[in-house]
mmCIF file of C-alpha atoms and ligand atoms in Angstrom:
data_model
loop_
_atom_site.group_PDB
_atom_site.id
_atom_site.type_symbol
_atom_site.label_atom_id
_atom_site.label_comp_id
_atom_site.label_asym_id
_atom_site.label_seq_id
_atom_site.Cartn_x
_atom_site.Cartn_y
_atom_site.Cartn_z
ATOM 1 C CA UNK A 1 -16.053 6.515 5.006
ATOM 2 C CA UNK A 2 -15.213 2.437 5.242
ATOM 3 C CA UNK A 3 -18.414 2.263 6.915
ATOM 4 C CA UNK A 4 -20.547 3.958 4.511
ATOM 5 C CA UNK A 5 -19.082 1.157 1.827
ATOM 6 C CA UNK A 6 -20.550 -1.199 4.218
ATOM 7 C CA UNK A 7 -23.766 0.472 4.530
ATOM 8 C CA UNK A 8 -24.115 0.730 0.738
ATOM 9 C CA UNK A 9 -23.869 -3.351 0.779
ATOM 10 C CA UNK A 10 -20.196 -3.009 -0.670
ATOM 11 C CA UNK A 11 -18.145 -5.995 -0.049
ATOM 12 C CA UNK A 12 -14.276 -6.134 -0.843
ATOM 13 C CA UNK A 13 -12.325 -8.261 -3.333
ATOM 14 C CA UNK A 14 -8.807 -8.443 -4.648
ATOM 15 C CA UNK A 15 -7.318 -7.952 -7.635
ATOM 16 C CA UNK A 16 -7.225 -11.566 -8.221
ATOM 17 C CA UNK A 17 -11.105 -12.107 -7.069
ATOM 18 C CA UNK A 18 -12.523 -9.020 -8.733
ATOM 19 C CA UNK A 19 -15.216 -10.334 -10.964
ATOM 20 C CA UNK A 20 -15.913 -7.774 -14.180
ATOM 21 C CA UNK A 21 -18.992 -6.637 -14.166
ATOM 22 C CA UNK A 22 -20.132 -7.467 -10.665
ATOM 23 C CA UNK A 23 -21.617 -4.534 -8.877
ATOM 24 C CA UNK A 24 -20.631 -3.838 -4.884
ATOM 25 C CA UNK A 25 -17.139 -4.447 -5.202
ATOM 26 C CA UNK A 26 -15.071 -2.410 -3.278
ATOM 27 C CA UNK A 27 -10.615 -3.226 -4.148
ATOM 28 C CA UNK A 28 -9.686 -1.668 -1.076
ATOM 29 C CA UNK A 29 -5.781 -0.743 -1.875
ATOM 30 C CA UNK A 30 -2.907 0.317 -0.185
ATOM 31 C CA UNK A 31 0.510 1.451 -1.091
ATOM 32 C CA UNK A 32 3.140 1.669 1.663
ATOM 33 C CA UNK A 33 5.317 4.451 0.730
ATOM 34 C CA UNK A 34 6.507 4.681 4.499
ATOM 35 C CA UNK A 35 5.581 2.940 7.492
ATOM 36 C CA UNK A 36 4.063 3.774 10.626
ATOM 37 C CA UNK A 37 1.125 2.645 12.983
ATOM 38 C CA UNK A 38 -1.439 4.246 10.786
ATOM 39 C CA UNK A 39 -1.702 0.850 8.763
ATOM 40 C CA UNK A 40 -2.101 -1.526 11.735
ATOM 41 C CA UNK A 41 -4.412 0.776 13.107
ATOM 42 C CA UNK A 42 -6.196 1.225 9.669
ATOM 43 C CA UNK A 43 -6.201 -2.635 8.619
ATOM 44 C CA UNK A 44 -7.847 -3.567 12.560
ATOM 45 C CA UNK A 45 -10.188 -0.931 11.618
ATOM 46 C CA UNK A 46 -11.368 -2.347 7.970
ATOM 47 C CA UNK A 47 -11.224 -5.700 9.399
ATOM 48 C CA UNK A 48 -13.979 -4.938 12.285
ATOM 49 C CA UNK A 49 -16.150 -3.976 9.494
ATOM 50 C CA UNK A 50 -16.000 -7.133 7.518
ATOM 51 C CA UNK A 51 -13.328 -5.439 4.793
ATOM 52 C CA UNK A 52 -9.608 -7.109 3.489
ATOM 53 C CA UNK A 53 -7.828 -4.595 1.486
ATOM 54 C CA UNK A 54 -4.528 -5.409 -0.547
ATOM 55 C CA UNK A 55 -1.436 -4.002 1.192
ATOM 56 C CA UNK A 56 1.223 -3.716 -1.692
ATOM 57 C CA UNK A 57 5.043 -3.215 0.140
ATOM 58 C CA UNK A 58 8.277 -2.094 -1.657
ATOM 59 C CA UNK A 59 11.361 -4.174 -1.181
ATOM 60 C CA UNK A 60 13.290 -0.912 -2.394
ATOM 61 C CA UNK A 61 12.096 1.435 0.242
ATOM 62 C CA UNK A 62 14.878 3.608 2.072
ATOM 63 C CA UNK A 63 12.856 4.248 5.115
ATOM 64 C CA UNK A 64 11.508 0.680 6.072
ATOM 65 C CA UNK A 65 12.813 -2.769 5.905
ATOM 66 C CA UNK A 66 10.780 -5.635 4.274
ATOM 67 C CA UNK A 67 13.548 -8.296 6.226
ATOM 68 C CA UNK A 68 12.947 -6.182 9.396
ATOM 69 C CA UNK A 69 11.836 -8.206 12.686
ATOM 70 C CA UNK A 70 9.186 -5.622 13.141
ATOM 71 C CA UNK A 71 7.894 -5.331 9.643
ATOM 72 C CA UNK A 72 7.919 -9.299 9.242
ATOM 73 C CA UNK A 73 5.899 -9.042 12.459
ATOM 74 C CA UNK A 74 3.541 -6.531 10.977
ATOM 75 C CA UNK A 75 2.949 -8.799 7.425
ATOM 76 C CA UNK A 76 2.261 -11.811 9.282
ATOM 77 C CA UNK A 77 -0.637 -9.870 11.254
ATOM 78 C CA UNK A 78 -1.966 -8.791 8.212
ATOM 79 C CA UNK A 79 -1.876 -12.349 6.595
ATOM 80 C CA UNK A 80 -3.440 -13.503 9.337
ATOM 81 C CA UNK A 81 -6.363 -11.421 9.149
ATOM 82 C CA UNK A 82 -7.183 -12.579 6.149
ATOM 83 C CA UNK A 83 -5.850 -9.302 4.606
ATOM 84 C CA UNK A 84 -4.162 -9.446 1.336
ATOM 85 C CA UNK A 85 -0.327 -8.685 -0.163
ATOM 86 C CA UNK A 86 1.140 -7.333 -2.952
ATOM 87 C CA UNK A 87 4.273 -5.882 -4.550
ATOM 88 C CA UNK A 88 4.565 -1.781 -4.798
ATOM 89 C CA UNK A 89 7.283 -0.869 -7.435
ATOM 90 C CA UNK A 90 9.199 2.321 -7.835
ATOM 91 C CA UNK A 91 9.354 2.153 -11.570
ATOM 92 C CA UNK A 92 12.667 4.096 -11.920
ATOM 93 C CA UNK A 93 14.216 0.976 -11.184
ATOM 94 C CA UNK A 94 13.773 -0.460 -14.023
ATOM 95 C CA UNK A 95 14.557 2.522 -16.358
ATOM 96 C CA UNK A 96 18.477 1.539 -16.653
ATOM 97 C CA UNK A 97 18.023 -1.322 -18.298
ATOM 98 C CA UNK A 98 18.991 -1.604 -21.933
ATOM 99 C CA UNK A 99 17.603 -4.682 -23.460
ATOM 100 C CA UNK A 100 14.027 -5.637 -22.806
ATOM 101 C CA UNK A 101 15.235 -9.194 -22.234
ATOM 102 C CA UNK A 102 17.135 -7.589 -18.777
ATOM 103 C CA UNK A 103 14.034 -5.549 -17.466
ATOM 104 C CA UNK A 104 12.608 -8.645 -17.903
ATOM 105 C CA UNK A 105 15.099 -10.863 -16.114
ATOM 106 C CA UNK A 106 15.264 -7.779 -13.054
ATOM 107 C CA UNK A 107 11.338 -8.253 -13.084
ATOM 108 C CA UNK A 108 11.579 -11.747 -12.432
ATOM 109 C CA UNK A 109 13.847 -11.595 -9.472
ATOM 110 C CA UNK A 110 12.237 -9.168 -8.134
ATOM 111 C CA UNK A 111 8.489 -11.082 -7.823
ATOM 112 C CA UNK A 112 10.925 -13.477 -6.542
ATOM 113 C CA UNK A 113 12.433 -11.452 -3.748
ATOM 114 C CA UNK A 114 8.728 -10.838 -3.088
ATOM 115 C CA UNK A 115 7.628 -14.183 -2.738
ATOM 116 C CA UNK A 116 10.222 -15.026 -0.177
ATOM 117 C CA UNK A 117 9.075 -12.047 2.003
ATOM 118 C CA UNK A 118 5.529 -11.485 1.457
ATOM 119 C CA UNK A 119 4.278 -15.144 0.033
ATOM 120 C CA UNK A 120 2.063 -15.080 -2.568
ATOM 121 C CA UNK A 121 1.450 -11.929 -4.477
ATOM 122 C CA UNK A 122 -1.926 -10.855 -5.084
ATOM 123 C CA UNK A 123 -1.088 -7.820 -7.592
ATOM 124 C CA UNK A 124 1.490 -4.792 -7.875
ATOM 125 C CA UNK A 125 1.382 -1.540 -8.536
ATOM 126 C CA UNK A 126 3.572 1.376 -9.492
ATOM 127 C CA UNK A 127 4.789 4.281 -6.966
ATOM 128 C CA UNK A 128 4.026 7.964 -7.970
ATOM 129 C CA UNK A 129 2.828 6.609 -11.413
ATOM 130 C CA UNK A 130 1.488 10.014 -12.189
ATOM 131 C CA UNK A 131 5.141 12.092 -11.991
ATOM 132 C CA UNK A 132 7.161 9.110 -13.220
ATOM 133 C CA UNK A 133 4.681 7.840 -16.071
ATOM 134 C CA UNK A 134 4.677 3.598 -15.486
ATOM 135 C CA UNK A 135 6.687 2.011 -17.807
ATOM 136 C CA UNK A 136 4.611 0.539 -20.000
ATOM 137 C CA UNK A 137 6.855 -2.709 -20.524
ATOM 138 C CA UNK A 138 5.704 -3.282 -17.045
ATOM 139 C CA UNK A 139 2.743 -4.224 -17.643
ATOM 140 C CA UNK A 140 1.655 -8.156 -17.340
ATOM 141 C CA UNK A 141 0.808 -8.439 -21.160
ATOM 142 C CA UNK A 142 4.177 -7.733 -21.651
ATOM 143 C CA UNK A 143 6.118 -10.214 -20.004
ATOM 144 C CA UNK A 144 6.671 -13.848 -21.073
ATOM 145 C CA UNK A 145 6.165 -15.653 -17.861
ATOM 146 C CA UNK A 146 3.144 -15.184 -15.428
ATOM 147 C CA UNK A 147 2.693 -11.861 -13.227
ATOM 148 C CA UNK A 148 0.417 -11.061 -10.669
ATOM 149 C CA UNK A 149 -2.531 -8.848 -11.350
ATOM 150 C CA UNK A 150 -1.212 -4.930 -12.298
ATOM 151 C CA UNK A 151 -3.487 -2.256 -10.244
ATOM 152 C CA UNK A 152 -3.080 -0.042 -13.488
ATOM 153 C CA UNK A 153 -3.946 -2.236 -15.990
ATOM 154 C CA UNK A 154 -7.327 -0.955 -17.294
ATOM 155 C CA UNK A 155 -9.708 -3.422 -16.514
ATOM 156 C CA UNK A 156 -8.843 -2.026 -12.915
ATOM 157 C CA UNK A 157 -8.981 1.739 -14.007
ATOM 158 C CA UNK A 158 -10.461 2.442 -17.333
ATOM 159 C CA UNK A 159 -12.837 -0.089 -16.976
ATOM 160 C CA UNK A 160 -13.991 0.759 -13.918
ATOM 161 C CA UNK A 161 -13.689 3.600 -11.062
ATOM 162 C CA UNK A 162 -10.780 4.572 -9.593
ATOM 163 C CA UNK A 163 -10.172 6.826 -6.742
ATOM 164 C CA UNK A 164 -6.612 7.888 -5.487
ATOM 165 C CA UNK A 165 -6.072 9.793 -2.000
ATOM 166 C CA UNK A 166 -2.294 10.610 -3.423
ATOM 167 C CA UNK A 167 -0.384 12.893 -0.918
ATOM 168 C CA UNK A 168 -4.052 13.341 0.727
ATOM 169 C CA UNK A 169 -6.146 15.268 -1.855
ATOM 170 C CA UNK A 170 -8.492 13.395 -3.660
ATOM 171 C CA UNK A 171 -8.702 14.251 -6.996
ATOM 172 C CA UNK A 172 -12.140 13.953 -8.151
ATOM 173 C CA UNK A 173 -13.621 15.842 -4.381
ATOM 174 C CA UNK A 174 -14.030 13.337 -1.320
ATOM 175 C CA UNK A 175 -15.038 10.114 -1.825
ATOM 176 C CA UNK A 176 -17.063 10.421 1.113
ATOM 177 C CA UNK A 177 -19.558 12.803 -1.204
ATOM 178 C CA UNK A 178 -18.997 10.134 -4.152
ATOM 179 C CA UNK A 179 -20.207 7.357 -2.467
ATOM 180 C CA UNK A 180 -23.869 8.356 -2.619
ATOM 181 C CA UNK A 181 -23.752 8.318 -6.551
ATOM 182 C CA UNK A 182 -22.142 5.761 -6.837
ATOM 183 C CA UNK A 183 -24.989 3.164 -7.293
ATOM 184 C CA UNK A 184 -23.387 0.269 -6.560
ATOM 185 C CA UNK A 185 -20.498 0.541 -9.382
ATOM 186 C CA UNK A 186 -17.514 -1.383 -8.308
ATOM 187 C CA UNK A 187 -14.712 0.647 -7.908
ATOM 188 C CA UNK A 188 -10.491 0.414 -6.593
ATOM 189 C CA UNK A 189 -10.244 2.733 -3.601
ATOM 190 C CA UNK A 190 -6.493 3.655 -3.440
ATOM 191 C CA UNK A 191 -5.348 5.105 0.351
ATOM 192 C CA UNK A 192 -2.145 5.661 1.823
ATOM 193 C CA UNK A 193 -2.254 4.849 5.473
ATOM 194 C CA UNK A 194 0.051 7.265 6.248
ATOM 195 C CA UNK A 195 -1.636 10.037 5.426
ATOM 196 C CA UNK A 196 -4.556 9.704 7.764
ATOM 197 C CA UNK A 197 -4.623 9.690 11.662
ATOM 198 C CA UNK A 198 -7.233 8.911 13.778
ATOM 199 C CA UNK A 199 -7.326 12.275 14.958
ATOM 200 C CA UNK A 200 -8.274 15.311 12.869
ATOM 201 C CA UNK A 201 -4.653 16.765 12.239
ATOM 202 C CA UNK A 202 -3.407 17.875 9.007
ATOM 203 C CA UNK A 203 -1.425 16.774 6.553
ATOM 204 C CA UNK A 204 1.708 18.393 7.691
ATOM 205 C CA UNK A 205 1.235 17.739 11.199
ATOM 206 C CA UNK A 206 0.805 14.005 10.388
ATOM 207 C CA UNK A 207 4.081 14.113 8.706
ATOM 208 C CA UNK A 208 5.968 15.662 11.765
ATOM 209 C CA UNK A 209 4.445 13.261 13.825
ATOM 210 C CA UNK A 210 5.767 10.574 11.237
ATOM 211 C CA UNK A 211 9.195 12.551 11.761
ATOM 212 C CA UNK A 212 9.436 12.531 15.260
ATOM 213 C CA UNK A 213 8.413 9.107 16.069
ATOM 214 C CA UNK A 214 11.317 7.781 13.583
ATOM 215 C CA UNK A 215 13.721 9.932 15.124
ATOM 216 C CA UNK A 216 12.700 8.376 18.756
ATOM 217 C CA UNK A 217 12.709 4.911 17.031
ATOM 218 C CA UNK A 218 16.318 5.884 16.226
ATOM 219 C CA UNK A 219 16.953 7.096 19.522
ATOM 220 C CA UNK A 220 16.062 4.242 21.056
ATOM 221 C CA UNK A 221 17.822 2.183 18.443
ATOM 222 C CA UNK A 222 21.075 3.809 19.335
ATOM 223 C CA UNK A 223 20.662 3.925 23.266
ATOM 224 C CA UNK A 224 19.952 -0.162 23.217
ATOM 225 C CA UNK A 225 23.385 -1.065 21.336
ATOM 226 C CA UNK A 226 25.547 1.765 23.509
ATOM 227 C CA UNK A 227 25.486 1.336 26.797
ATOM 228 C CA UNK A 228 26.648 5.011 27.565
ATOM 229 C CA UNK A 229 23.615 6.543 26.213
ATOM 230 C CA UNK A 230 20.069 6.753 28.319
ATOM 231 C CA UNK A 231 17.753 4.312 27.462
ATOM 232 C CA UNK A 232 14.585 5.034 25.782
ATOM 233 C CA UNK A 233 10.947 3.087 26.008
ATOM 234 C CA UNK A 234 9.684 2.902 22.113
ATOM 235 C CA UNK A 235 10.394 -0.304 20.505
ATOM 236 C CA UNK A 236 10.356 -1.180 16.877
ATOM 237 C CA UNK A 237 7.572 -2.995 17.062
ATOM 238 C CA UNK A 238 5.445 -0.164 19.538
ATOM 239 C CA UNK A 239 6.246 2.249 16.244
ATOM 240 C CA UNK A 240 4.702 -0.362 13.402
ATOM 241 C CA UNK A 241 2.231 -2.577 14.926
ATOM 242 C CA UNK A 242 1.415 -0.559 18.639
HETATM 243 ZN ZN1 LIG B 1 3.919 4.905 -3.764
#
């Protein structure tokens, strides 16, 4: 599907290079909800074909960690290939704030956190936006000091087309059948690594495989610090980068 961008003369941008406008630009997004080999495999892939998409992490996430040898590892790849970063925010955090003044303060130190891990942001965006409805104070107009560019901010999705692969169904039919209409309208391009393999399994398969490589992972975790248990070959990095 990458490839047929290509052939269509599409070339990608970031949120912080997109010109309005422009025709054949292609933001190539993704949101890392959880974490496996898909991306590395995914991001090699895009960057054989001449494409840099924006790779926007959580700090918050309860399945991976940002601080992680593994996933620092992983970031630095992707930096180095010229691929971009970004922040991806679970917008429930913010919701128990009272005073606008304190979302904005827990805003702040949060781009922060992000800087120190992930350098400098090229935008953020806001996880399951559809079920949670983003907070609309969260949006760069609103704050008083600079942001980075907002993926929903609608210069990046009213004002242009926007395509979502959310828990693998694409809303508007497969892109792949898009693409020949699309006449050379810029568009983002929003796709979860995780959800795609490079072999044609399902949706629920992919996730058990997701399963049982983390419970190996843990395995081995386990076996490594006690002695008494057998040892086991996958390392951290084997499950994130390969
Ligand atoms: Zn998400």
């Amino acid at each position: 599907m990458l490839r047929l961008f290509r052939k269509k003369g599409y070339n990608t941008v970031s949120f912080s290079s997109f010109e309005p406008k422009q025709p054949y630009q292609l933001i190539l997004r993704h949101d890392i909800d959880f974490l496996g080999i898909n991306l590395s495999i995914l991001t090699d892939m895009e960057m054989k074909i001449g494409f840099q998409s924006i790779n926007h992490f959580l700090m918050t996430s309860e399945v991976y960690n940002i601080n992680s040898l593994a996933v620092k590892s992983l970031i630095n790849r992707l930096r180095k290939k010229g691929h971009h970063l970004g922040l991806h925010i679970d917008p429930t955090l913010f919701s128990p704030y009272s005073s606008k003044q304190e979302l904005q303060n827990e805003f702040k130190n949060l781009i922060n956190i992000a800087n120190i891990y992930l350098g400098p942001l090229d935008s953020y965006s806001f996880h399951r936006p559809a079920i949670i409805g983003p907070n609309k104070d969260l949006f760069p107009e609103n704050f008083s000091f600079q942001v980075p560019k907002c993926a929903y901010s609608d210069e990046f999705t009213k004002s242009m087309i926007y395509r979502s692969d959310s828990r693998r169904e694409w809303q508007d039919g497969c892109i792949c059948q898009e693409i020949k209409d699309l006449d050379g309208r810029s568009l983002q391009l929003l796709i979860h690594a995780n959800w795609w393999d490079i072999e044609e399994i399902n949706r629920e398969q992919n996730l058990k495989t997701y399963v049982n490589t983390h419970l190996r992972l843990i395995k081995s975790y386990l076996a490594y610090n006690l002695s008494f248990l057998p040892e086991s070959k996958i390392s951290l990095k084997d499950f994130f980068i390969g």
